[in-house]
Amino acid sequence: MEYVHFPTLQFLLREVHQFSTLLQLPRYAHLDEASTDLMMQAAKDYADKAMFPFFREMDEQQPARWENGRVLTHPQIEKILHAAGENGWIGGRDDFENGGMQLPETLHAFIHIIFEAANNAAQGYLGLSAGAARLISTFGTRDLIDAYVPNIYAGKWQGTMALTEPQAGSALTDITTAAYPTEYGYFHIKGQKIFISAGDHAGAENFVHLTLARIEGAPAGVKGISLFVVPRLRPNGNTLEYNDIQTAGDFQKLGQRGYSTTHLVYGEHDDCRGWLLGEPNKGLNYMFQMMNEARIGVGHSAAAVAMAAYMHAHQYAQERPQGRLPGNRDPLTPPVLIIRHADVQRMLLTQQCIIEASLSLAAECSILTDLHLAHPDEQERAQALRLLEILTPVMKAYATEQGIRSVSLGLQVLGGYGYTIDFPLQQYYRDIRIMAIYEGTTGIQSLDLLGRKVLMENGAAFKLLLSKMLETAESATQHSSLAPYSDLLKQEIKRLEQVTKSLAAFALAGQTERFTADATVYMEMTGLVVMAWQWLKIGQVALEEQASGRFPADFYQEKVRCMRFFYRHELPHAAACAHTLLDPEPLYE
């Protein structure tokens, strides 16, 4: 059983987003297209034999569970972490001097998309370690880097992100975990953190928690938050000693049951030590590097899970006979395969157009990350960052919300069987539901998009996004068959601009609550327009590359078909969003 459509990943990377152009940047000059192809294939081979076969077992037979102060997990987690360390799948994108391979973020992301499709619970451990170690290597001293990063990259130690507290939830302004300075260069940490993914499990020797806390006497609000490296076991020469962090429990969840989620208690015996990362009171700024990476990563994960669910649903539809076509009234004729029913095709096409647009935007965001990091021209780096910042909340919100819808449609294709534990669709449905909550809910992403990203630098990022989308629309007009879709995209870009100006008037008038009241509807509209942009890119490349022979002709034809389907069935919802957003009567108190 296939869980990922590997040719589609290759097509999006190589042809739509021209991944190979990144290899011309000095940072990636040691790589070539052949070597990166081999890395992706090696990741796929490993996922086939060591990740996907344990996907259901981790959910049903050996989920993460708390016993006697520690979290027990499936033994395969340890093997996956060690293999990921050996193959550079945790730290591969970091600098050579930090033990990395200086791989492009884009390659790293698509390798992890394969892992997420194979076993999203297992991959979560790798992604957190990668982000945590990268944060230490970016802002930490050489001593901190040397003490923690090599073991995390080797897959021996687990990195985590410890933000949320029982009384604060997503409102990080209200965190109360405290840090008390000492004369020895470390701080005493005291407090609690909840919902800490990978905060404890049987697959790692040690845990390195990147923890938000307030230094005693720090300013109130986000301005007083600092970031600390707080290990469960602190290094002391060649030994590790307990650092007064207790695992108070593991949250039992609807899905991702193989992925531990813990409640941590710091400093119950007043001997939990943490080391300041970077400067005091800048912790939230630092953490946003990891958080923004994680937001894009959660979008990747949702698209990957949705693709795995689609692959199962598509195979089922090709094997399951049921009913007859509406034009056939002869009860003696045999049933047809359900994939021949128009409504089943509609559900499968809807899934495909959601998934592939999300993966295309994932490639777009990853390419922008690489350009911001490695392009030699400062202006190009700044422009890449500007576009990346406005696309990040869109990537996270669209891929997760629509990914949930996609998996739901996959379950619907199976009918009653989809609701049983005999088929994996119910697990994908449970697993993906958390992804619209991880790393800031859809409402938080929507407030970020409309309340911050659209307005920042006098709308510079928003204007850049509009110009990039119009550039694609203009380019597509060279193909007469794409001209109608180009016109539709231009129309929706204009409508989005009109809606944005209308809402911005409330912001300029100081009516902040009115401005952001329907931010989630604005996100839905923006997501549809952005995905229409991605589909027009895909359609144009499919038309231009079909003679290349890299993929079969019907592969390219299917991409154009999906583009047409998106414009017919999905994009019209943007107009409905605009109708809601332009209504002058407020409905919220």
CSV table of N, CA, C and O in Angstrom, one decimal, residues 2-45:
chain,number,residue,atom,x,y,z
A,2,GLU,N,0.7,2.1,-0.9
A,2,GLU,CA,1.4,3.4,-1.0
A,2,GLU,C,0.7,4.4,-0.1
A,2,GLU,O,-0.5,4.5,0.0
A,3,TYR,N,1.5,5.2,0.6
A,3,TYR,CA,1.0,6.3,1.5
A,3,TYR,C,1.4,7.7,1.0
A,3,TYR,O,0.9,8.7,1.5
A,4,VAL,N,2.2,7.7,-0.1
A,4,VAL,CA,2.6,9.0,-0.6
A,4,VAL,C,2.7,8.9,-2.1
A,4,VAL,O,3.1,7.8,-2.6
A,5,HIS,N,2.4,10.0,-2.9
A,5,HIS,CA,2.5,9.9,-4.3
A,5,HIS,C,3.9,10.6,-4.6
A,5,HIS,O,4.0,11.8,-4.8
A,6,PHE,N,4.9,9.8,-4.7
A,6,PHE,CA,6.3,10.3,-4.8
A,6,PHE,C,6.5,11.1,-6.1
A,6,PHE,O,7.1,12.1,-6.1
A,7,PRO,N,5.9,10.7,-7.3
A,7,PRO,CA,6.1,11.5,-8.5
A,7,PRO,C,5.6,12.9,-8.3
A,7,PRO,O,6.1,13.9,-8.9
A,8,THR,N,4.5,13.1,-7.6
A,8,THR,CA,3.9,14.4,-7.4
A,8,THR,C,4.9,15.3,-6.6
A,8,THR,O,5.1,16.5,-6.9
A,9,LEU,N,5.5,14.7,-5.5
A,9,LEU,CA,6.5,15.5,-4.8
A,9,LEU,C,7.7,15.9,-5.7
A,9,LEU,O,8.1,17.0,-5.6
A,10,GLN,N,8.1,15.0,-6.5
A,10,GLN,CA,9.2,15.3,-7.4
A,10,GLN,C,8.8,16.4,-8.4
A,10,GLN,O,9.6,17.3,-8.7
A,11,PHE,N,7.6,16.2,-9.0
A,11,PHE,CA,7.1,17.2,-9.9
A,11,PHE,C,7.1,18.6,-9.3
A,11,PHE,O,7.5,19.6,-9.9
A,12,LEU,N,6.5,18.7,-8.1
A,12,LEU,CA,6.4,20.0,-7.5
A,12,LEU,C,7.8,20.6,-7.2
A,12,LEU,O,8.0,21.8,-7.4
A,13,LEU,N,8.7,19.8,-6.7
A,13,LEU,CA,10.0,20.3,-6.4
A,13,LEU,C,10.8,20.7,-7.6
A,13,LEU,O,11.3,21.8,-7.8
A,14,ARG,N,10.9,19.8,-8.6
A,14,ARG,CA,11.8,19.9,-9.7
A,14,ARG,C,11.3,20.8,-10.8
A,14,ARG,O,12.0,21.6,-11.4
A,15,GLU,N,10.0,20.7,-11.1
A,15,GLU,CA,9.4,21.3,-12.3
A,15,GLU,C,8.7,22.6,-11.9
A,15,GLU,O,8.9,23.7,-12.5
A,16,VAL,N,7.8,22.5,-10.9
A,16,VAL,CA,7.0,23.7,-10.6
A,16,VAL,C,7.8,24.8,-9.9
A,16,VAL,O,7.8,25.9,-10.2
A,17,HIS,N,8.6,24.3,-8.9
A,17,HIS,CA,9.4,25.3,-8.1
A,17,HIS,C,10.9,25.3,-8.3
A,17,HIS,O,11.6,26.1,-7.6
A,18,GLN,N,11.3,24.6,-9.4
A,18,GLN,CA,12.7,24.7,-9.8
A,18,GLN,C,13.7,24.6,-8.7
A,18,GLN,O,14.6,25.5,-8.5
A,19,PHE,N,13.6,23.6,-7.9
A,19,PHE,CA,14.4,23.4,-6.8
A,19,PHE,C,15.9,23.4,-7.1
A,19,PHE,O,16.8,23.9,-6.3
A,20,SER,N,16.3,23.0,-8.3
A,20,SER,CA,17.7,22.9,-8.6
A,20,SER,C,18.4,24.2,-8.7
A,20,SER,O,19.6,24.3,-8.5
A,21,THR,N,17.6,25.3,-8.8
A,21,THR,CA,18.2,26.6,-8.9
A,21,THR,C,18.9,27.0,-7.5
A,21,THR,O,19.8,27.8,-7.4
A,22,LEU,N,18.3,26.4,-6.4
A,22,LEU,CA,18.9,26.6,-5.1
A,22,LEU,C,20.3,26.1,-5.0
A,22,LEU,O,21.2,26.6,-4.3
A,23,LEU,N,20.6,25.1,-5.8
A,23,LEU,CA,21.9,24.4,-5.7
A,23,LEU,C,23.0,25.3,-6.3
A,23,LEU,O,24.2,25.0,-6.2
A,24,GLN,N,22.6,26.4,-6.9
A,24,GLN,CA,23.6,27.3,-7.5
A,24,GLN,C,24.1,28.3,-6.4
A,24,GLN,O,25.0,29.1,-6.6
A,25,LEU,N,23.3,28.4,-5.3
A,25,LEU,CA,23.8,29.3,-4.2
A,25,LEU,C,25.0,28.8,-3.5
A,25,LEU,O,25.2,27.5,-3.4
A,26,PRO,N,25.9,29.6,-3.1
A,26,PRO,CA,27.2,29.2,-2.5
A,26,PRO,C,27.0,28.2,-1.4
A,26,PRO,O,27.8,27.3,-1.2
A,27,ARG,N,26.0,28.4,-0.5
A,27,ARG,CA,25.8,27.6,0.6
A,27,ARG,C,25.6,26.1,0.3
A,27,ARG,O,25.9,25.2,1.0
A,28,TYR,N,25.0,25.9,-0.9
A,28,TYR,CA,24.6,24.6,-1.3
A,28,TYR,C,25.4,24.1,-2.5
A,28,TYR,O,25.0,23.1,-3.2
A,29,ALA,N,26.6,24.7,-2.7
A,29,ALA,CA,27.4,24.3,-3.9
A,29,ALA,C,28.0,22.9,-3.8
A,29,ALA,O,28.4,22.4,-4.9
A,30,HIS,N,28.0,22.3,-2.6
A,30,HIS,CA,28.5,21.0,-2.5
A,30,HIS,C,27.5,19.9,-2.9
A,30,HIS,O,27.8,18.7,-2.9
A,31,LEU,N,26.3,20.3,-3.3
A,31,LEU,CA,25.3,19.4,-3.7
A,31,LEU,C,24.9,19.5,-5.2
A,31,LEU,O,25.2,20.5,-5.8
A,32,ASP,N,24.4,18.4,-5.7
A,32,ASP,CA,23.8,18.5,-7.1
A,32,ASP,C,22.5,17.8,-7.1
A,32,ASP,O,22.1,17.2,-6.1
A,33,GLU,N,21.8,17.9,-8.3
A,33,GLU,CA,20.5,17.3,-8.4
A,33,GLU,C,20.5,15.8,-8.1
A,33,GLU,O,19.6,15.2,-7.5
A,34,ALA,N,21.5,15.1,-8.6
A,34,ALA,CA,21.5,13.6,-8.5
A,34,ALA,C,21.7,13.3,-7.0
A,34,ALA,O,21.0,12.3,-6.5
A,35,SER,N,22.5,14.0,-6.2
A,35,SER,CA,22.7,13.6,-4.8
A,35,SER,C,21.4,13.9,-4.0
A,35,SER,O,21.1,13.1,-3.1
A,36,THR,N,20.7,15.0,-4.3
A,36,THR,CA,19.5,15.3,-3.6
A,36,THR,C,18.4,14.3,-3.9
A,36,THR,O,17.6,14.0,-3.1
A,37,ASP,N,18.4,13.9,-5.2
A,37,ASP,CA,17.4,12.8,-5.6
A,37,ASP,C,17.6,11.5,-4.8
A,37,ASP,O,16.7,10.9,-4.3
A,38,LEU,N,18.9,11.2,-4.6
A,38,LEU,CA,19.3,10.0,-3.9
A,38,LEU,C,18.9,10.1,-2.4
A,38,LEU,O,18.4,9.1,-1.8
A,39,MET,N,19.0,11.3,-1.8
A,39,MET,CA,18.6,11.5,-0.4
A,39,MET,C,17.1,11.3,-0.3
A,39,MET,O,16.7,10.7,0.7
A,40,MET,N,16.3,11.9,-1.2
A,40,MET,CA,14.9,11.7,-1.1
A,40,MET,C,14.5,10.3,-1.2
A,40,MET,O,13.6,9.8,-0.5
A,41,GLN,N,15.1,9.6,-2.2
A,41,GLN,CA,14.8,8.2,-2.4
A,41,GLN,C,15.2,7.3,-1.1
A,41,GLN,O,14.5,6.4,-0.7
A,42,ALA,N,16.3,7.7,-0.5
A,42,ALA,CA,16.8,6.9,0.7
A,42,ALA,C,15.8,7.1,1.8
A,42,ALA,O,15.5,6.2,2.6
A,43,ALA,N,15.3,8.4,1.9
A,43,ALA,CA,14.3,8.7,3.0
A,43,ALA,C,13.0,7.9,2.7
A,43,ALA,O,12.4,7.3,3.6
A,44,LYS,N,12.6,7.8,1.5
A,44,LYS,CA,11.4,7.0,1.1
A,44,LYS,C,11.6,5.6,1.4
A,44,LYS,O,10.7,4.9,2.0
A,45,ASP,N,12.7,5.0,1.1
A,45,ASP,CA,13.0,3.6,1.3
A,45,ASP,C,13.0,3.3,2.8
A,45,ASP,O,12.4,2.3,3.2
